[in-house]
PDB file of C-alpha atoms in Angstrom:
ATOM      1  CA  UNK Y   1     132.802  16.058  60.042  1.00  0.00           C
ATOM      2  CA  UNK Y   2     134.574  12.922  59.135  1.00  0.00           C
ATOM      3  CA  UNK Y   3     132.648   9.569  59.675  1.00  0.00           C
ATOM      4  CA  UNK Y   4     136.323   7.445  59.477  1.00  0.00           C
ATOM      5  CA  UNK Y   5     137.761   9.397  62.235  1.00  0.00           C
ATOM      6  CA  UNK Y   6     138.048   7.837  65.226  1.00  0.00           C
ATOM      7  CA  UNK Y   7     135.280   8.800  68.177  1.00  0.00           C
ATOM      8  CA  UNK Y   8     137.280  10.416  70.461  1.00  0.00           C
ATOM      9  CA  UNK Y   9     138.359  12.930  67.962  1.00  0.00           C
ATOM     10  CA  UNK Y  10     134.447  13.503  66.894  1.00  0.00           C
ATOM     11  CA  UNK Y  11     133.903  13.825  70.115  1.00  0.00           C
ATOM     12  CA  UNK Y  12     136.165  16.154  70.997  1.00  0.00           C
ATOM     13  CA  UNK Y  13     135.014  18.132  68.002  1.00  0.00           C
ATOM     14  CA  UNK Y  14     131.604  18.123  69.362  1.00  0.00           C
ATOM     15  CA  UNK Y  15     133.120  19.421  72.636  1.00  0.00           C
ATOM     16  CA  UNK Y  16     134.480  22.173  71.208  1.00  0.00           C
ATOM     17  CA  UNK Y  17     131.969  23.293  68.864  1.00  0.00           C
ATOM     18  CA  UNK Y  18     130.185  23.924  72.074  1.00  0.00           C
ATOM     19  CA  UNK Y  19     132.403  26.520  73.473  1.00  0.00           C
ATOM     20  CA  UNK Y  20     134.673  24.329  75.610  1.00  0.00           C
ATOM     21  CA  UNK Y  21     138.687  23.980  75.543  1.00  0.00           C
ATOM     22  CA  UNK Y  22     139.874  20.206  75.114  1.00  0.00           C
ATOM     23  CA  UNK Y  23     142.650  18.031  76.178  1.00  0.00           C
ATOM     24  CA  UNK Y  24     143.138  14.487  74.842  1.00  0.00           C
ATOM     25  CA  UNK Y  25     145.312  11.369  76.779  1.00  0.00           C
ATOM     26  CA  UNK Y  26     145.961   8.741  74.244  1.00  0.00           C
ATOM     27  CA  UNK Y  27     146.597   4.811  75.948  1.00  0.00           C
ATOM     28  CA  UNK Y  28     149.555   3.565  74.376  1.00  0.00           C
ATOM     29  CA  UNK Y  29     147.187   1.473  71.665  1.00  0.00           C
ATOM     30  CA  UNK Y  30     144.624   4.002  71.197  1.00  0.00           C
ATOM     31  CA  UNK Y  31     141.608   2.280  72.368  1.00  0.00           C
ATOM     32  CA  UNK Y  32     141.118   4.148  75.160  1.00  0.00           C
ATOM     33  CA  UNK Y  33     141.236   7.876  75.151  1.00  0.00           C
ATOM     34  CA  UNK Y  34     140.375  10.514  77.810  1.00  0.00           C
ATOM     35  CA  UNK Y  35     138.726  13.931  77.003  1.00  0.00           C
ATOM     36  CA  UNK Y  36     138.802  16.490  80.074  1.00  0.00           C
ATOM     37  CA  UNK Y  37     137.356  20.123  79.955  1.00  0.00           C
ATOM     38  CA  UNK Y  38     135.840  22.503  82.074  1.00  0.00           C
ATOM     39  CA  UNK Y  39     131.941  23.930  82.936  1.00  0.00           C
ATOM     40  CA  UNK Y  40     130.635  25.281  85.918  1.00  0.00           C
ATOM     41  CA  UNK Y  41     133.774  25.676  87.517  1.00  0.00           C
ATOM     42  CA  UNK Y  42     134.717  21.422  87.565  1.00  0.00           C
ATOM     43  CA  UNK Y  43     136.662  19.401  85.086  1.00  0.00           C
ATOM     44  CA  UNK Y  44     135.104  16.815  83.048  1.00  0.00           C
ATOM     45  CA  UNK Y  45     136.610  13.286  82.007  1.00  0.00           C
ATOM     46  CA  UNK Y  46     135.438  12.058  79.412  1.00  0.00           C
ATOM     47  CA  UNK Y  47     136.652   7.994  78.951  1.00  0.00           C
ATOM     48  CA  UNK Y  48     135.994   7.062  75.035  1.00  0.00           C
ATOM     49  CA  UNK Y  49     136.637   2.937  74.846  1.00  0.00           C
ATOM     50  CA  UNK Y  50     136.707   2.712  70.638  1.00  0.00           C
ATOM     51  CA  UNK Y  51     134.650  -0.044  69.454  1.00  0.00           C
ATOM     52  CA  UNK Y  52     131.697  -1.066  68.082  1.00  0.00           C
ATOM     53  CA  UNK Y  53     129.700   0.681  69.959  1.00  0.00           C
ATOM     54  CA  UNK Y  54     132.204   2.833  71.216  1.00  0.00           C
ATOM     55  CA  UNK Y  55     131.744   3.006  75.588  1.00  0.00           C
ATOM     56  CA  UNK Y  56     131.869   6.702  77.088  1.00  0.00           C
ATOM     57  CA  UNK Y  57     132.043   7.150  81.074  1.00  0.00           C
ATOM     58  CA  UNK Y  58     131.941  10.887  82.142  1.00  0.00           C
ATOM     59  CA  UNK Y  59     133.647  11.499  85.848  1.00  0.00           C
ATOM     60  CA  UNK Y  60     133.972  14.232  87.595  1.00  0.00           C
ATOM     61  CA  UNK Y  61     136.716  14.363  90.952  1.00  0.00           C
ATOM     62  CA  UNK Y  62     135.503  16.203  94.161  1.00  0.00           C
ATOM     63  CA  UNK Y  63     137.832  17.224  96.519  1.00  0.00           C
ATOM     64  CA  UNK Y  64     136.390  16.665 100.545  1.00  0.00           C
ATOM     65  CA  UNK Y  65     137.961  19.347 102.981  1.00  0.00           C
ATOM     66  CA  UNK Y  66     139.876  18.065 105.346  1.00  0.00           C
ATOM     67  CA  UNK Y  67     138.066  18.798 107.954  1.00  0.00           C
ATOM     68  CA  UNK Y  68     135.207  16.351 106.942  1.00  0.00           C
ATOM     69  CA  UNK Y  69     137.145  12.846 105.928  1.00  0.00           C
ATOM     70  CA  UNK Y  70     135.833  10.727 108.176  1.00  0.00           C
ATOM     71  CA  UNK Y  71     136.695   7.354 105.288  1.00  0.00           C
ATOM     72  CA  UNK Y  72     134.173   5.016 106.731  1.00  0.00           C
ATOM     73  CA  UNK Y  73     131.182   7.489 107.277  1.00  0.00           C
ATOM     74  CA  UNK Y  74     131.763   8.993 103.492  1.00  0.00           C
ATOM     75  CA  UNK Y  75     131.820   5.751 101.961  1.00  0.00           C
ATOM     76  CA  UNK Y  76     128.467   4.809 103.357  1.00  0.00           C
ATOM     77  CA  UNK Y  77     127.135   8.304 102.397  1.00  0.00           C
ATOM     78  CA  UNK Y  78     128.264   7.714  98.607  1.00  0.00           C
ATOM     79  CA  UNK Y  79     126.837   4.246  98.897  1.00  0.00           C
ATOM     80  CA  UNK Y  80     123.332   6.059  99.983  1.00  0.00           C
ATOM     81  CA  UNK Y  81     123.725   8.673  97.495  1.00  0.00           C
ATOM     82  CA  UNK Y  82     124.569   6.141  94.351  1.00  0.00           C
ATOM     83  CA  UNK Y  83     121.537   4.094  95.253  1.00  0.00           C
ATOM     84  CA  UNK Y  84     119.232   7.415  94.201  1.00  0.00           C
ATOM     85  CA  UNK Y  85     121.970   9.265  91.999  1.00  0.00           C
ATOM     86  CA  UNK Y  86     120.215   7.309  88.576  1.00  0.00           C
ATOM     87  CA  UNK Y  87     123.274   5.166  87.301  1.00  0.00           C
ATOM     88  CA  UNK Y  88     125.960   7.363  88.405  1.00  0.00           C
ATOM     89  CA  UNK Y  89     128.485   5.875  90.827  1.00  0.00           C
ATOM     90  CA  UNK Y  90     131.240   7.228  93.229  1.00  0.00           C
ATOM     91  CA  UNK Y  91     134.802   5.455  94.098  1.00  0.00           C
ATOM     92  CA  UNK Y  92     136.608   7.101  97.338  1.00  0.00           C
ATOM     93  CA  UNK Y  93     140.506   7.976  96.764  1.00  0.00           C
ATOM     94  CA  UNK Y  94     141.784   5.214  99.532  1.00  0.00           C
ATOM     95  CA  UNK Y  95     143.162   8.538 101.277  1.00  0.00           C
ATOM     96  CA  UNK Y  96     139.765  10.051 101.294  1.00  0.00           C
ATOM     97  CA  UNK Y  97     140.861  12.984 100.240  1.00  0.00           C
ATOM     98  CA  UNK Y  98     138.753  13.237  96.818  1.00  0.00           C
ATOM     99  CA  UNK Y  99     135.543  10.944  95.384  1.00  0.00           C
ATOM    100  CA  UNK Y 100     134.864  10.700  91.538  1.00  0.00           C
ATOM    101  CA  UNK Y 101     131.240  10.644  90.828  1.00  0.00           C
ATOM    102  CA  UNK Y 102     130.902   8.105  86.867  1.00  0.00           C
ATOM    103  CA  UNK Y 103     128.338   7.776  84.958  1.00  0.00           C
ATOM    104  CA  UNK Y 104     128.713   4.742  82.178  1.00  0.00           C
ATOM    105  CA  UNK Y 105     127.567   5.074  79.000  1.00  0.00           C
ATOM    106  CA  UNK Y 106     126.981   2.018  77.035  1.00  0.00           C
ATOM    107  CA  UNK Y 107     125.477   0.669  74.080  1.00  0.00           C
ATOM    108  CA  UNK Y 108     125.210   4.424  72.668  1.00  0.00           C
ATOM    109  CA  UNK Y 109     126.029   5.083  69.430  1.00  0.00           C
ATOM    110  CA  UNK Y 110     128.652   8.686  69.520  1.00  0.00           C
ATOM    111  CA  UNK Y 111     125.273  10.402  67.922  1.00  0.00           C
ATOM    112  CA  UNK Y 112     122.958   9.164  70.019  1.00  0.00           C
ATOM    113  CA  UNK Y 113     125.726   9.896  73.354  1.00  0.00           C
ATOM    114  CA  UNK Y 114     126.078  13.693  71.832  1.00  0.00           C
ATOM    115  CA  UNK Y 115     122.789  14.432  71.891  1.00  0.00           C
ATOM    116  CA  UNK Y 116     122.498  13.053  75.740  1.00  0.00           C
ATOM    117  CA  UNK Y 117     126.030  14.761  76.505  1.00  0.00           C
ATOM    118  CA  UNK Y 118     124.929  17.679  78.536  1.00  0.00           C
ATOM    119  CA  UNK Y 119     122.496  15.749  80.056  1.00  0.00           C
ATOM    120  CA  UNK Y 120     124.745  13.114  81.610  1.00  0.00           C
ATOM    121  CA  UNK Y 121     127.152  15.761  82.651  1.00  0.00           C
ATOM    122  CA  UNK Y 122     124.424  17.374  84.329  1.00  0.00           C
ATOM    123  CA  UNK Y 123     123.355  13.687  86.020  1.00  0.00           C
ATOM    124  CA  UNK Y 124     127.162  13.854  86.994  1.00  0.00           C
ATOM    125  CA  UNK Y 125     127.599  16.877  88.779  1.00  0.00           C
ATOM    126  CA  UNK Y 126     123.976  16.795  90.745  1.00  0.00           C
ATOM    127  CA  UNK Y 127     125.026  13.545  91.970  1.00  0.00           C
ATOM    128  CA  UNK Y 128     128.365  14.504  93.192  1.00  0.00           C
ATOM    129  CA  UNK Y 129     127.451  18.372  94.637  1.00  0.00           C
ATOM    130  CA  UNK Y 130     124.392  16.116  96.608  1.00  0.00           C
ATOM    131  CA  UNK Y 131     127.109  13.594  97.743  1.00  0.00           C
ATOM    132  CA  UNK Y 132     129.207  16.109  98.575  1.00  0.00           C
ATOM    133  CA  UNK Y 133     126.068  18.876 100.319  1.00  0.00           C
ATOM    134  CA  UNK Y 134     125.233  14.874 102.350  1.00  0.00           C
ATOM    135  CA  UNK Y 135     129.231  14.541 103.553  1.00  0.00           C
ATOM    136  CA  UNK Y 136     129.003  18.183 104.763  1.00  0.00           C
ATOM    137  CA  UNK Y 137     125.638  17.814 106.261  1.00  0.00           C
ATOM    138  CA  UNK Y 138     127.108  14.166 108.050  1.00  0.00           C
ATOM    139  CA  UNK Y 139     130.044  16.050 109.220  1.00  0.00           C
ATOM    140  CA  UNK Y 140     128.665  19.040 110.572  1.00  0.00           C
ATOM    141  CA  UNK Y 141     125.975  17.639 112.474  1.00  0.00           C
ATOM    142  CA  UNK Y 142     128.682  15.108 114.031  1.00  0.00           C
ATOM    143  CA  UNK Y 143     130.774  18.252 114.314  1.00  0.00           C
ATOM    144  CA  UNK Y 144     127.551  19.827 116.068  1.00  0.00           C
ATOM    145  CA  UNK Y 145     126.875  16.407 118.249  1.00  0.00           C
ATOM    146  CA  UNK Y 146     130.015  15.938 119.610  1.00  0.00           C
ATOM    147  CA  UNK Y 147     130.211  19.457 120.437  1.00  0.00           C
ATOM    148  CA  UNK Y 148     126.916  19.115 122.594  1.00  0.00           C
ATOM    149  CA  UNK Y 149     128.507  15.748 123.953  1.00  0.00           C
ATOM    150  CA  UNK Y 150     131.556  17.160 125.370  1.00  0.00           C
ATOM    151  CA  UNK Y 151     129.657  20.022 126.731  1.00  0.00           C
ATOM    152  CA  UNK Y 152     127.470  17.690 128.594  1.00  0.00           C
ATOM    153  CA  UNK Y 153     130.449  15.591 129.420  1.00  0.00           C
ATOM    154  CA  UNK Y 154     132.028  18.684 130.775  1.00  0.00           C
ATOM    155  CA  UNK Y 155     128.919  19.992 133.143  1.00  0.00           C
ATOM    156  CA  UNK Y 156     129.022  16.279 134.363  1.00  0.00           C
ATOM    157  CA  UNK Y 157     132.239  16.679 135.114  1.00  0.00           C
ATOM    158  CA  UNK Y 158     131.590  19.974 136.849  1.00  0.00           C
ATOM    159  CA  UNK Y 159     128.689  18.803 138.385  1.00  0.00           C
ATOM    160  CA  UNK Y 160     130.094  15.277 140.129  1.00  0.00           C
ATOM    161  CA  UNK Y 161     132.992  17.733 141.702  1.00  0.00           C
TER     162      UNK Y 161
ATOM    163  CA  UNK S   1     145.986  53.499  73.176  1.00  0.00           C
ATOM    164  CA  UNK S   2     142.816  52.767  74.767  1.00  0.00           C
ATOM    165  CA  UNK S   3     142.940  49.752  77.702  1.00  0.00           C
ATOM    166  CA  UNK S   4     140.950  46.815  76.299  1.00  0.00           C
ATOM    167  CA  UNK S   5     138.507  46.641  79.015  1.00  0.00           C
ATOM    168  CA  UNK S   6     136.874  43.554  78.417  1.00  0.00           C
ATOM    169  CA  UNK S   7     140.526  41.686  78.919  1.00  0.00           C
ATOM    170  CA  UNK S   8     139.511  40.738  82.262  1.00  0.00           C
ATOM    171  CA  UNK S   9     136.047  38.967  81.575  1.00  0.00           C
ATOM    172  CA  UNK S  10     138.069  36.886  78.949  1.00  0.00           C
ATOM    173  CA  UNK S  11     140.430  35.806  80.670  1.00  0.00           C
ATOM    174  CA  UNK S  12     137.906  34.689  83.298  1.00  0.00           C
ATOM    175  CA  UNK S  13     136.736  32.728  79.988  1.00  0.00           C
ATOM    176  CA  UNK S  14     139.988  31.376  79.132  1.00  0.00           C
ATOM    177  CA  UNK S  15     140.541  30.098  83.037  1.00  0.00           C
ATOM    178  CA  UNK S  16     136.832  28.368  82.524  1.00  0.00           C
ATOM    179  CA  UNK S  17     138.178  27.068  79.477  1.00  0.00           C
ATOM    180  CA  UNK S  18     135.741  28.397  77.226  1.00  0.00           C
ATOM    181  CA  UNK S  19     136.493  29.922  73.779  1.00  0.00           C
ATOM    182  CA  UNK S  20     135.809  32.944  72.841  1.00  0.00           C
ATOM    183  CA  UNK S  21     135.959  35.654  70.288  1.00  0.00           C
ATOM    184  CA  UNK S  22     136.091  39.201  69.693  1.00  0.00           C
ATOM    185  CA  UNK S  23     133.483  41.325  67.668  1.00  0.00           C
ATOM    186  CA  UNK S  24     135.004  44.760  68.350  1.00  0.00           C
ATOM    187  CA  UNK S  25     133.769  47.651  66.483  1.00  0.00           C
ATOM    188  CA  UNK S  26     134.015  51.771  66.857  1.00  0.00           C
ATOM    189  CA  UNK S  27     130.811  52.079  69.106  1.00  0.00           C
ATOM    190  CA  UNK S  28     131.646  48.782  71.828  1.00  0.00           C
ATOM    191  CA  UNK S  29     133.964  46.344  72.920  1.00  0.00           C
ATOM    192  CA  UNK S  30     132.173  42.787  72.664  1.00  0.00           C
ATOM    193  CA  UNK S  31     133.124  38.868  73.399  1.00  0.00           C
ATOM    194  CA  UNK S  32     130.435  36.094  71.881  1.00  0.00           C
ATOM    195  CA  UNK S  33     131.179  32.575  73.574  1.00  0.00           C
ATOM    196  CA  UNK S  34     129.657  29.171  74.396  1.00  0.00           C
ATOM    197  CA  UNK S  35     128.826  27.454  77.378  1.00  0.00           C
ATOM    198  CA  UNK S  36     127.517  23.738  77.024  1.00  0.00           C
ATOM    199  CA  UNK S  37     126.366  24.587  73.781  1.00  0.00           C
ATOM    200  CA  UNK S  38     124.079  27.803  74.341  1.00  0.00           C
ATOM    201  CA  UNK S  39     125.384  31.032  73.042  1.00  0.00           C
ATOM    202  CA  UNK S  40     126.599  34.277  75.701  1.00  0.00           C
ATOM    203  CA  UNK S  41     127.729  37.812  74.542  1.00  0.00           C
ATOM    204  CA  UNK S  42     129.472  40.497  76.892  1.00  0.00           C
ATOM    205  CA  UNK S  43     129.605  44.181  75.642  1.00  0.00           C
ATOM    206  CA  UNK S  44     130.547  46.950  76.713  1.00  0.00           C
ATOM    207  CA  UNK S  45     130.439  50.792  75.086  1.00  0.00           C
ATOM    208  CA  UNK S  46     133.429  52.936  74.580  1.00  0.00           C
ATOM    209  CA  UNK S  47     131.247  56.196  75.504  1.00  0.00           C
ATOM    210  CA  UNK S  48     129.849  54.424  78.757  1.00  0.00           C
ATOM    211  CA  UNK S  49     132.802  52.513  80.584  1.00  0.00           C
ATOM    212  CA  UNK S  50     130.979  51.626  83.378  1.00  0.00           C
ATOM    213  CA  UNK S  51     128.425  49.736  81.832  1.00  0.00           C
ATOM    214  CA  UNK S  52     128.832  45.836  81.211  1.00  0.00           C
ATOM    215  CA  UNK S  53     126.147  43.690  79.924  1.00  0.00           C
ATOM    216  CA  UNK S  54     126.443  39.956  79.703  1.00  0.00           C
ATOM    217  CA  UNK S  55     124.089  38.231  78.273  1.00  0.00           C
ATOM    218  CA  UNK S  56     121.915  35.429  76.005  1.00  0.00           C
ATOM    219  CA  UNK S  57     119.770  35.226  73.288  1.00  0.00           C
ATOM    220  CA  UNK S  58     117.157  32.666  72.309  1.00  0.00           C
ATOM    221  CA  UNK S  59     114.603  31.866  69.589  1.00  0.00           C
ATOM    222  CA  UNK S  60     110.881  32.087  70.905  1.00  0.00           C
ATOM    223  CA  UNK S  61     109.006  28.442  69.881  1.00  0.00           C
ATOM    224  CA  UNK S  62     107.007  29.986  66.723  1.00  0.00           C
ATOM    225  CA  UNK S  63     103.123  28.799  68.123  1.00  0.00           C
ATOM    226  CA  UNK S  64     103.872  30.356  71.460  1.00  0.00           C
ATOM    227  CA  UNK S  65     101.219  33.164  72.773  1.00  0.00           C
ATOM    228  CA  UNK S  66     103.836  37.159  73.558  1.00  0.00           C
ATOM    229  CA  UNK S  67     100.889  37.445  76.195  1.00  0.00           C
ATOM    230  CA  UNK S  68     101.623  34.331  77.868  1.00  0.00           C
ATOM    231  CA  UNK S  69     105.776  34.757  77.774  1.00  0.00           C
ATOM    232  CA  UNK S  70     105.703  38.547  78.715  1.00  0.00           C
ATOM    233  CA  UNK S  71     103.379  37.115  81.748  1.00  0.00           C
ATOM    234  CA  UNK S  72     106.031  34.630  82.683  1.00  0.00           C
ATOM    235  CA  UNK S  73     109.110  36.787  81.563  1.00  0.00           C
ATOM    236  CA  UNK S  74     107.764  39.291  84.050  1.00  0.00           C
ATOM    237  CA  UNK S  75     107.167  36.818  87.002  1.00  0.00           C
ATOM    238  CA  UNK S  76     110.786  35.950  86.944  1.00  0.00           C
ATOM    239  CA  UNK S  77     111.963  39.531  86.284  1.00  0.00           C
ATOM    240  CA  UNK S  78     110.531  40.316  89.902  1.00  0.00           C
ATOM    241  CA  UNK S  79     111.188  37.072  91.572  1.00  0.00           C
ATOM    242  CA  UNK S  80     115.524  35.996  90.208  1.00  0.00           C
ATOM    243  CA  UNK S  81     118.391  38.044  91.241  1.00  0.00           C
ATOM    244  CA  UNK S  82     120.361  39.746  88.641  1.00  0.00           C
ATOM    245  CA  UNK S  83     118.561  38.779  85.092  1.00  0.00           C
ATOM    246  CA  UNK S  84     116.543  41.283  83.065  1.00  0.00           C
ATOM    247  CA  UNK S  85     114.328  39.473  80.373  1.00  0.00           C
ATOM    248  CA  UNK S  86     112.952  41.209  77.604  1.00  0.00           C
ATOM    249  CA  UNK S  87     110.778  39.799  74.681  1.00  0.00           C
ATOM    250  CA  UNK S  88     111.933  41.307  70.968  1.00  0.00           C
ATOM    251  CA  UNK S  89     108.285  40.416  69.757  1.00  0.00           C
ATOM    252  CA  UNK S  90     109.561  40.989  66.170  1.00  0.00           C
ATOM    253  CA  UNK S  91     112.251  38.904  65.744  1.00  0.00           C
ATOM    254  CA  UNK S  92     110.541  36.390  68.323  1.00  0.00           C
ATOM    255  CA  UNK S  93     113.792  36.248  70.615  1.00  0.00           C
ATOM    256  CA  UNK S  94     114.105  36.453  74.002  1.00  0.00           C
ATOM    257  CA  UNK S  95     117.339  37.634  75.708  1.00  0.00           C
ATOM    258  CA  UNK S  96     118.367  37.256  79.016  1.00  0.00           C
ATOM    259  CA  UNK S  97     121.199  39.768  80.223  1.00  0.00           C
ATOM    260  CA  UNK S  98     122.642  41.061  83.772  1.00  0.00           C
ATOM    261  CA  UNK S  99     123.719  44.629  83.295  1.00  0.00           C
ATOM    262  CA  UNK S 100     126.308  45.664  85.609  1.00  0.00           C
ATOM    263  CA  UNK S 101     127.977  49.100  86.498  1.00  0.00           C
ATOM    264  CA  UNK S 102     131.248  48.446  87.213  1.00  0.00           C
ATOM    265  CA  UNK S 103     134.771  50.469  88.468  1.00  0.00           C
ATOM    266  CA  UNK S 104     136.716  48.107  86.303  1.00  0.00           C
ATOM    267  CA  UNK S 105     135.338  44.692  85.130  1.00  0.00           C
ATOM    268  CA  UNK S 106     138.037  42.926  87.039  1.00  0.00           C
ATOM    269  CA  UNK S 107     135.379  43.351  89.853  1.00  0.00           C
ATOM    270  CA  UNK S 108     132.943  41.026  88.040  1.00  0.00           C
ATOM    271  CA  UNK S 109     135.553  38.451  87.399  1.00  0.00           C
ATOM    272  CA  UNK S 110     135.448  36.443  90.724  1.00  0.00           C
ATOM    273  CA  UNK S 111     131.362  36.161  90.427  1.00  0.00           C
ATOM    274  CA  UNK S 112     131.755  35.296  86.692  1.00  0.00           C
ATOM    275  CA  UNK S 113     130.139  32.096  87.262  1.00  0.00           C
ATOM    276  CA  UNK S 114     127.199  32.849  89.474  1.00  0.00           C
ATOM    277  CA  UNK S 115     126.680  35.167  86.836  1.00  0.00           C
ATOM    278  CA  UNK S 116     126.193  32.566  83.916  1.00  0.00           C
ATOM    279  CA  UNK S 117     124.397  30.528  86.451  1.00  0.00           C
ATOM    280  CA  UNK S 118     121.896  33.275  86.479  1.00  0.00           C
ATOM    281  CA  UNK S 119     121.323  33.376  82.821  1.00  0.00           C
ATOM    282  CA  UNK S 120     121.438  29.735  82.530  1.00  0.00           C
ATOM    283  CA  UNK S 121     118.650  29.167  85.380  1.00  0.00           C
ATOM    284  CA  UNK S 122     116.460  32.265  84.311  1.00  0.00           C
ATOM    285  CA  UNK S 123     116.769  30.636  80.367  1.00  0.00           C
ATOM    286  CA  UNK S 124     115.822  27.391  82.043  1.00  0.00           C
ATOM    287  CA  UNK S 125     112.965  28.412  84.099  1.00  0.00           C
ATOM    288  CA  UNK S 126     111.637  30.349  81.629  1.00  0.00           C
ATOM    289  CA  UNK S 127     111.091  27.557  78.848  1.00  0.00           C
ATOM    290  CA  UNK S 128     110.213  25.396  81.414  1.00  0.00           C
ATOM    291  CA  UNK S 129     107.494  27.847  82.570  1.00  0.00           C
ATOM    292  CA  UNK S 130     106.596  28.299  78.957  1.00  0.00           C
ATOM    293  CA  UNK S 131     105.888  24.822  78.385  1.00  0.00           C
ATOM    294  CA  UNK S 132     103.858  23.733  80.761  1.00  0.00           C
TER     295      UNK S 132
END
């Protein structure tokens, strides 16, 4: 392994010689480059910002069915959930169709971030498939709620007749 | 010209975007892969076509007590679905395989990755177990 090469391409070494296929995005001045690969059935990103230390975010996208994007009451769930989720973070698409659950990586030198890699992509996806498990739960029992508020609405109804 | 048999399982790999390779020989078919670093195998045996095993094998920590992991080893062989775990005292491995009779492995290729989350967990559990 070359030392003078830059990080994302020791990275994405690393990566590989763990069993995973890699893609690379360059920016247009090569400070910033973005790794993305597959496990457990969701695609990694992997942000590398070169420099000394180099910064590393690893992000994973979630898609929310449709039938559960209520904007508002998601955001507050991903608030709740990023408050216990141990430094990860989640921005909601402005559609609400998808979240991104990031952890940042800072001050970590690329050996030091290798050796923590499957870790944080670990932190990653538990926080997201528990943001995700809380939207479902949020939506169904609203589903469930409302359901038992019409009905009640409707014997009412019924009832007053 | 025999059917490569194993062609579905890796392409199941190559849509999970792991690499693979092939360690073929006269007696079985066989893929060896990575996941997040840890080592898998699938093989299968030209005289027994039904018979897939996927699998993983691990070094034993050298001070630990073959009493004490065959105790644990056999806990989780009656409690998880789908993992067999068997101790190779000699070589101080343990390996963790689902062994599956299968039609055609195209069958196993939609629960490919509750599969390797079965070895993964059981391989987790069982060091964890192991240590405390």
């Amino acid at each position: 392994m070359s030392f003078g090469s830059p990080v994302r391409e020791r990275l994405a070494r690393f990566i590989q010689g763990e069993g995973h296929r890699v893609e690379m995005a360059l920016s247009d001045d090569e400070s910033v480059a973005e790794l993305l690969f597959r496990t457990r059935g969701y695609v990694v990103s992997v942000t590398v910002h070169e420099g000394e230390p180099p910064r590393f975010e690893v992000a994973t996208a979630y898609e929310i069915p449709s039938w559960a994007r209520e904007r508002a009451q998601n955001a507050t769930v991903l608030q709740d959930v990023a408050d216990d989720a141990d430094g990860v973070h989640f921005t909601l698409a402005p559609d609400g169709k998808h979240f991104v659950a990031v952890l940042e990586c800072a001050g970590l030198e690329l050996e030091a971030f290798q050796s923590e890699f499957w870790g944080c992509v670990g932190r990653v996806r538990d926080a997201g498939i528990s943001a995700l498990e809380r939207i479902f739960d949020r939506s169904e029992s609203r589903a469930a709620a409302d359901k038992f508020i019409k009905s009640l609405q409707s014997r009412g109804t019924h009832g007053s007749g | 010209m025999e059917a490569d048999r194993l062609a579905p399982l890796e392409a199941a790999l190559e849509e999970e975007g792991l690499l693979a390779t092939r360690d073929d020989d006269e007696n079985a078919l066989r893929i060896a892969f990575k996941s997040e670093g840890d080592r898998y195998f699938i093989v299968s045996y030209r005289d027994d076509p039904n018979f897939v095993m996927i699998g993983s094998g691990w070094s034993l920590p050298a001070e630990m007590q073959p009493d004490r992991a065959m105790r644990i080893a056999n806990m989780l062989n009656a409690r998880k679905k789908f993992v067999k775990i068997a101790l190779w005292e000699q070589e101080n491995d343990v390996l963790f395989t689902v062994e599956l009779c299968v039609l055609t492995p195209e069958e196993i290729r939609p629960h490919f990755g509750r599969i390797l989350d079965a070895l993964r967990d059981t391989a987790l559990e069982f060091f964890s177990e192991l240590r405390v």
